[in-house]
Amino acid sequence: MAINDLVKQIPVREKLLSAPLTPLSDVRLLGSKCSSCGEVSLGEVSSCQNCAGESLTTIPLSARGTLWTFTVIRNKPPGDFKGQVPMGEGLVELPDGIRVKSPLGGDVERYQIGMELKFVAYPLYVNDNGQEVIAFRFDPV
Ligand SMILES: [Zn+2]
């Protein structure tokens, strides 16, 4: 048995969420802050997308942000799309100096530019190995 078989929760994408994945209320998005120029990138990255510097510090990103802009997806995308429609997709401005593309929770008819949002980590589905795949979204506060 591979060690991965013992893991009950896995992130939807590697190097994106803080560990451990339980309790879910403690999970945060990870960012990488460049020590040369101060740019913050999403996830754990090995070089800065602004200055190509390679001295980066992994930081937990803020759990609160504001809605910078959004769109509403009303038609189910093809393929193995795991969500439900209609769903919101937004750019969430965080106080850390980064805008993050994220699914949005809540009532799509009530979205407003500038509204306050909170980060939510949640189990999206259970994979074939019986592991919960943990995804994230931002919900209206
Ligand atoms: Zn940089």
PDB file of C-alpha atoms and ligand atoms in Angstrom:
ATOM      1  CA  MET A   1       0.000   0.000   0.000  1.00  0.00           C
ATOM      2  CA  ALA A   2       1.402   3.365  -1.004  1.00  0.00           C
ATOM      3  CA  ILE A   3       1.538   5.999   1.694  1.00  0.00           C
ATOM      4  CA  ASN A   4      -0.870   8.139  -0.322  1.00  0.00           C
ATOM      5  CA  ASP A   5      -3.572   5.519   0.244  1.00  0.00           C
ATOM      6  CA  LEU A   6      -3.589   6.505   3.917  1.00  0.00           C
ATOM      7  CA  VAL A   7      -4.261  10.169   3.245  1.00  0.00           C
ATOM      8  CA  LYS A   8      -7.931  10.970   3.707  1.00  0.00           C
ATOM      9  CA  GLN A   9      -7.876  14.467   2.257  1.00  0.00           C
ATOM     10  CA  ILE A  10      -5.898  15.789  -0.670  1.00  0.00           C
ATOM     11  CA  PRO A  11      -5.825  19.305  -2.149  1.00  0.00           C
ATOM     12  CA  VAL A  12      -7.470  19.902  -5.514  1.00  0.00           C
ATOM     13  CA  ARG A  13      -4.096  21.283  -6.655  1.00  0.00           C
ATOM     14  CA  GLU A  14      -0.640  20.749  -5.151  1.00  0.00           C
ATOM     15  CA  LYS A  15       1.128  23.649  -3.368  1.00  0.00           C
ATOM     16  CA  LEU A  16      -2.053  25.702  -3.158  1.00  0.00           C
ATOM     17  CA  LEU A  17      -3.513  25.017   0.304  1.00  0.00           C
ATOM     18  CA  SER A  18      -1.940  25.022   3.748  1.00  0.00           C
ATOM     19  CA  ALA A  19      -1.554  21.710   5.586  1.00  0.00           C
ATOM     20  CA  PRO A  20      -2.967  19.851   7.396  1.00  0.00           C
ATOM     21  CA  LEU A  21      -6.321  19.818   5.597  1.00  0.00           C
ATOM     22  CA  THR A  22      -8.197  19.235   8.854  1.00  0.00           C
ATOM     23  CA  PRO A  23      -9.885  21.055  10.387  1.00  0.00           C
ATOM     24  CA  LEU A  24     -11.045  22.713   7.183  1.00  0.00           C
ATOM     25  CA  SER A  25     -11.644  25.978   9.043  1.00  0.00           C
ATOM     26  CA  ASP A  26      -7.865  26.314   9.565  1.00  0.00           C
ATOM     27  CA  VAL A  27      -6.980  25.832   5.896  1.00  0.00           C
ATOM     28  CA  ARG A  28      -5.719  28.871   3.992  1.00  0.00           C
ATOM     29  CA  LEU A  29      -4.580  29.602   0.489  1.00  0.00           C
ATOM     30  CA  LEU A  30      -0.803  29.710   0.211  1.00  0.00           C
ATOM     31  CA  GLY A  31       1.080  32.546  -1.373  1.00  0.00           C
ATOM     32  CA  SER A  32       4.728  33.196  -2.147  1.00  0.00           C
ATOM     33  CA  LYS A  33       6.154  36.604  -1.295  1.00  0.00           C
ATOM     34  CA  CYS A  34       9.264  37.745  -3.172  1.00  0.00           C
ATOM     35  CA  SER A  35      11.964  39.147  -0.886  1.00  0.00           C
ATOM     36  CA  SER A  36      13.418  41.242  -3.740  1.00  0.00           C
ATOM     37  CA  CYS A  37      10.364  43.108  -5.055  1.00  0.00           C
ATOM     38  CA  GLY A  38       7.574  42.203  -2.625  1.00  0.00           C
ATOM     39  CA  GLU A  39       5.333  40.642  -5.297  1.00  0.00           C
ATOM     40  CA  VAL A  40       2.914  38.028  -3.949  1.00  0.00           C
ATOM     41  CA  SER A  41       2.123  35.021  -6.156  1.00  0.00           C
ATOM     42  CA  LEU A  42      -0.573  32.391  -5.645  1.00  0.00           C
ATOM     43  CA  GLY A  43       0.614  29.031  -4.353  1.00  0.00           C
ATOM     44  CA  GLU A  44       4.133  27.874  -3.545  1.00  0.00           C
ATOM     45  CA  VAL A  45       6.260  28.915  -6.496  1.00  0.00           C
ATOM     46  CA  SER A  46      10.028  28.698  -7.038  1.00  0.00           C
ATOM     47  CA  SER A  47      10.545  32.031  -8.805  1.00  0.00           C
ATOM     48  CA  CYS A  48       8.889  35.452  -8.784  1.00  0.00           C
ATOM     49  CA  GLN A  49       6.630  36.155 -11.748  1.00  0.00           C
ATOM     50  CA  ASN A  50       7.466  39.874 -11.513  1.00  0.00           C
ATOM     51  CA  CYS A  51      11.277  39.959 -11.209  1.00  0.00           C
ATOM     52  CA  ALA A  52      12.276  36.274 -11.614  1.00  0.00           C
ATOM     53  CA  GLY A  53      13.862  36.431  -8.147  1.00  0.00           C
ATOM     54  CA  GLU A  54      14.255  33.071  -6.441  1.00  0.00           C
ATOM     55  CA  SER A  55      14.130  34.148  -2.799  1.00  0.00           C
ATOM     56  CA  LEU A  56      10.517  33.636  -1.819  1.00  0.00           C
ATOM     57  CA  THR A  57       8.733  33.098   1.464  1.00  0.00           C
ATOM     58  CA  THR A  58       5.603  30.973   1.667  1.00  0.00           C
ATOM     59  CA  ILE A  59       2.823  32.837   3.464  1.00  0.00           C
ATOM     60  CA  PRO A  60      -0.785  31.998   4.323  1.00  0.00           C
ATOM     61  CA  LEU A  61      -3.042  34.387   2.418  1.00  0.00           C
ATOM     62  CA  SER A  62      -5.812  36.329   4.130  1.00  0.00           C
ATOM     63  CA  ALA A  63      -9.127  34.582   4.650  1.00  0.00           C
ATOM     64  CA  ARG A  64     -11.038  37.781   3.859  1.00  0.00           C
ATOM     65  CA  GLY A  65     -11.120  39.752   0.659  1.00  0.00           C
ATOM     66  CA  THR A  66     -13.359  41.842  -1.580  1.00  0.00           C
ATOM     67  CA  LEU A  67     -14.940  41.038  -4.912  1.00  0.00           C
ATOM     68  CA  TRP A  68     -12.977  42.873  -7.617  1.00  0.00           C
ATOM     69  CA  THR A  69     -14.962  41.527 -10.565  1.00  0.00           C
ATOM     70  CA  PHE A  70     -16.951  38.403 -11.414  1.00  0.00           C
ATOM     71  CA  THR A  71     -18.877  36.449 -13.989  1.00  0.00           C
ATOM     72  CA  VAL A  72     -21.726  33.950 -13.651  1.00  0.00           C
ATOM     73  CA  ILE A  73     -21.498  30.576 -15.403  1.00  0.00           C
ATOM     74  CA  ARG A  74     -24.999  29.360 -16.248  1.00  0.00           C
ATOM     75  CA  ASN A  75     -24.274  26.450 -18.573  1.00  0.00           C
ATOM     76  CA  LYS A  76     -22.607  23.289 -17.289  1.00  0.00           C
ATOM     77  CA  PRO A  77     -19.147  23.036 -18.876  1.00  0.00           C
ATOM     78  CA  PRO A  78     -18.375  19.781 -20.755  1.00  0.00           C
ATOM     79  CA  GLY A  79     -16.099  17.099 -19.318  1.00  0.00           C
ATOM     80  CA  ASP A  80     -15.909  16.005 -15.697  1.00  0.00           C
ATOM     81  CA  PHE A  81     -16.957  19.341 -14.216  1.00  0.00           C
ATOM     82  CA  LYS A  82     -17.697  18.697 -10.524  1.00  0.00           C
ATOM     83  CA  GLY A  83     -19.591  21.845  -9.594  1.00  0.00           C
ATOM     84  CA  GLN A  84     -23.161  23.019 -10.033  1.00  0.00           C
ATOM     85  CA  VAL A  85     -24.558  25.776 -12.209  1.00  0.00           C
ATOM     86  CA  PRO A  86     -25.278  28.619 -11.993  1.00  0.00           C
ATOM     87  CA  MET A  87     -21.984  29.382 -10.299  1.00  0.00           C
ATOM     88  CA  GLY A  88     -19.939  32.502  -9.843  1.00  0.00           C
ATOM     89  CA  GLU A  89     -16.307  32.913 -10.760  1.00  0.00           C
ATOM     90  CA  GLY A  90     -14.589  35.979  -9.433  1.00  0.00           C
ATOM     91  CA  LEU A  91     -11.376  37.842  -8.958  1.00  0.00           C
ATOM     92  CA  VAL A  92     -10.996  38.322  -5.223  1.00  0.00           C
ATOM     93  CA  GLU A  93      -8.750  41.116  -4.031  1.00  0.00           C
ATOM     94  CA  LEU A  94      -6.865  40.158  -0.880  1.00  0.00           C
ATOM     95  CA  PRO A  95      -5.138  42.596   1.481  1.00  0.00           C
ATOM     96  CA  ASP A  96      -1.902  40.674   0.812  1.00  0.00           C
ATOM     97  CA  GLY A  97      -1.574  42.499  -2.506  1.00  0.00           C
ATOM     98  CA  ILE A  98      -2.890  39.803  -4.825  1.00  0.00           C
ATOM     99  CA  ARG A  99      -6.066  39.103  -6.761  1.00  0.00           C
ATOM    100  CA  VAL A 100      -7.066  35.442  -6.822  1.00  0.00           C
ATOM    101  CA  LYS A 101      -9.345  33.824  -9.399  1.00  0.00           C
ATOM    102  CA  SER A 102     -11.830  31.767  -7.407  1.00  0.00           C
ATOM    103  CA  PRO A 103     -15.228  30.133  -7.563  1.00  0.00           C
ATOM    104  CA  LEU A 104     -17.819  32.066  -5.567  1.00  0.00           C
ATOM    105  CA  GLY A 105     -20.466  30.617  -3.257  1.00  0.00           C
ATOM    106  CA  GLY A 106     -23.850  32.014  -2.334  1.00  0.00           C
ATOM    107  CA  ASP A 107     -26.635  33.460  -4.458  1.00  0.00           C
ATOM    108  CA  VAL A 108     -25.297  34.487  -7.878  1.00  0.00           C
ATOM    109  CA  GLU A 109     -27.988  37.176  -8.146  1.00  0.00           C
ATOM    110  CA  ARG A 110     -26.616  39.012  -5.108  1.00  0.00           C
ATOM    111  CA  TYR A 111     -23.008  39.482  -6.149  1.00  0.00           C
ATOM    112  CA  GLN A 112     -21.764  43.053  -6.061  1.00  0.00           C
ATOM    113  CA  ILE A 113     -18.378  44.512  -6.919  1.00  0.00           C
ATOM    114  CA  GLY A 114     -16.622  45.400  -3.683  1.00  0.00           C
ATOM    115  CA  MET A 115     -18.627  43.033  -1.476  1.00  0.00           C
ATOM    116  CA  GLU A 116     -16.785  41.353   1.390  1.00  0.00           C
ATOM    117  CA  LEU A 117     -15.928  37.673   0.915  1.00  0.00           C
ATOM    118  CA  LYS A 118     -14.517  34.935   3.097  1.00  0.00           C
ATOM    119  CA  PHE A 119     -12.345  31.973   2.138  1.00  0.00           C
ATOM    120  CA  VAL A 120     -13.925  28.509   2.464  1.00  0.00           C
ATOM    121  CA  ALA A 121     -12.149  25.164   2.045  1.00  0.00           C
ATOM    122  CA  TYR A 122     -14.580  22.314   1.389  1.00  0.00           C
ATOM    123  CA  PRO A 123     -14.688  18.704   0.146  1.00  0.00           C
ATOM    124  CA  LEU A 124     -15.517  18.887  -3.574  1.00  0.00           C
ATOM    125  CA  TYR A 125     -15.847  15.159  -4.212  1.00  0.00           C
ATOM    126  CA  VAL A 126     -14.469  11.761  -3.159  1.00  0.00           C
ATOM    127  CA  ASN A 127     -12.013  10.282  -5.649  1.00  0.00           C
ATOM    128  CA  ASP A 128     -11.629   6.631  -6.683  1.00  0.00           C
ATOM    129  CA  ASN A 129      -9.194   6.060  -3.783  1.00  0.00           C
ATOM    130  CA  GLY A 130     -11.791   7.169  -1.259  1.00  0.00           C
ATOM    131  CA  GLN A 131      -9.984  10.453  -0.592  1.00  0.00           C
ATOM    132  CA  GLU A 132     -11.794  13.732  -0.130  1.00  0.00           C
ATOM    133  CA  VAL A 133     -10.569  16.232  -2.680  1.00  0.00           C
ATOM    134  CA  ILE A 134     -10.422  19.614  -0.950  1.00  0.00           C
ATOM    135  CA  ALA A 135     -11.224  22.661  -3.051  1.00  0.00           C
ATOM    136  CA  PHE A 136     -11.836  26.293  -2.173  1.00  0.00           C
ATOM    137  CA  ARG A 137     -14.202  29.133  -2.926  1.00  0.00           C
ATOM    138  CA  PHE A 138     -15.050  32.532  -1.535  1.00  0.00           C
ATOM    139  CA  ASP A 139     -18.482  33.110   0.019  1.00  0.00           C
ATOM    140  CA  PRO A 140     -20.263  36.389   0.706  1.00  0.00           C
ATOM    141  CA  VAL A 141     -19.830  37.399   4.361  1.00  0.00           C
TER     142      VAL A 141
HETATM  143 ZN    ZN B   1      10.130  39.644  -7.298  1.00  0.00          ZN
END
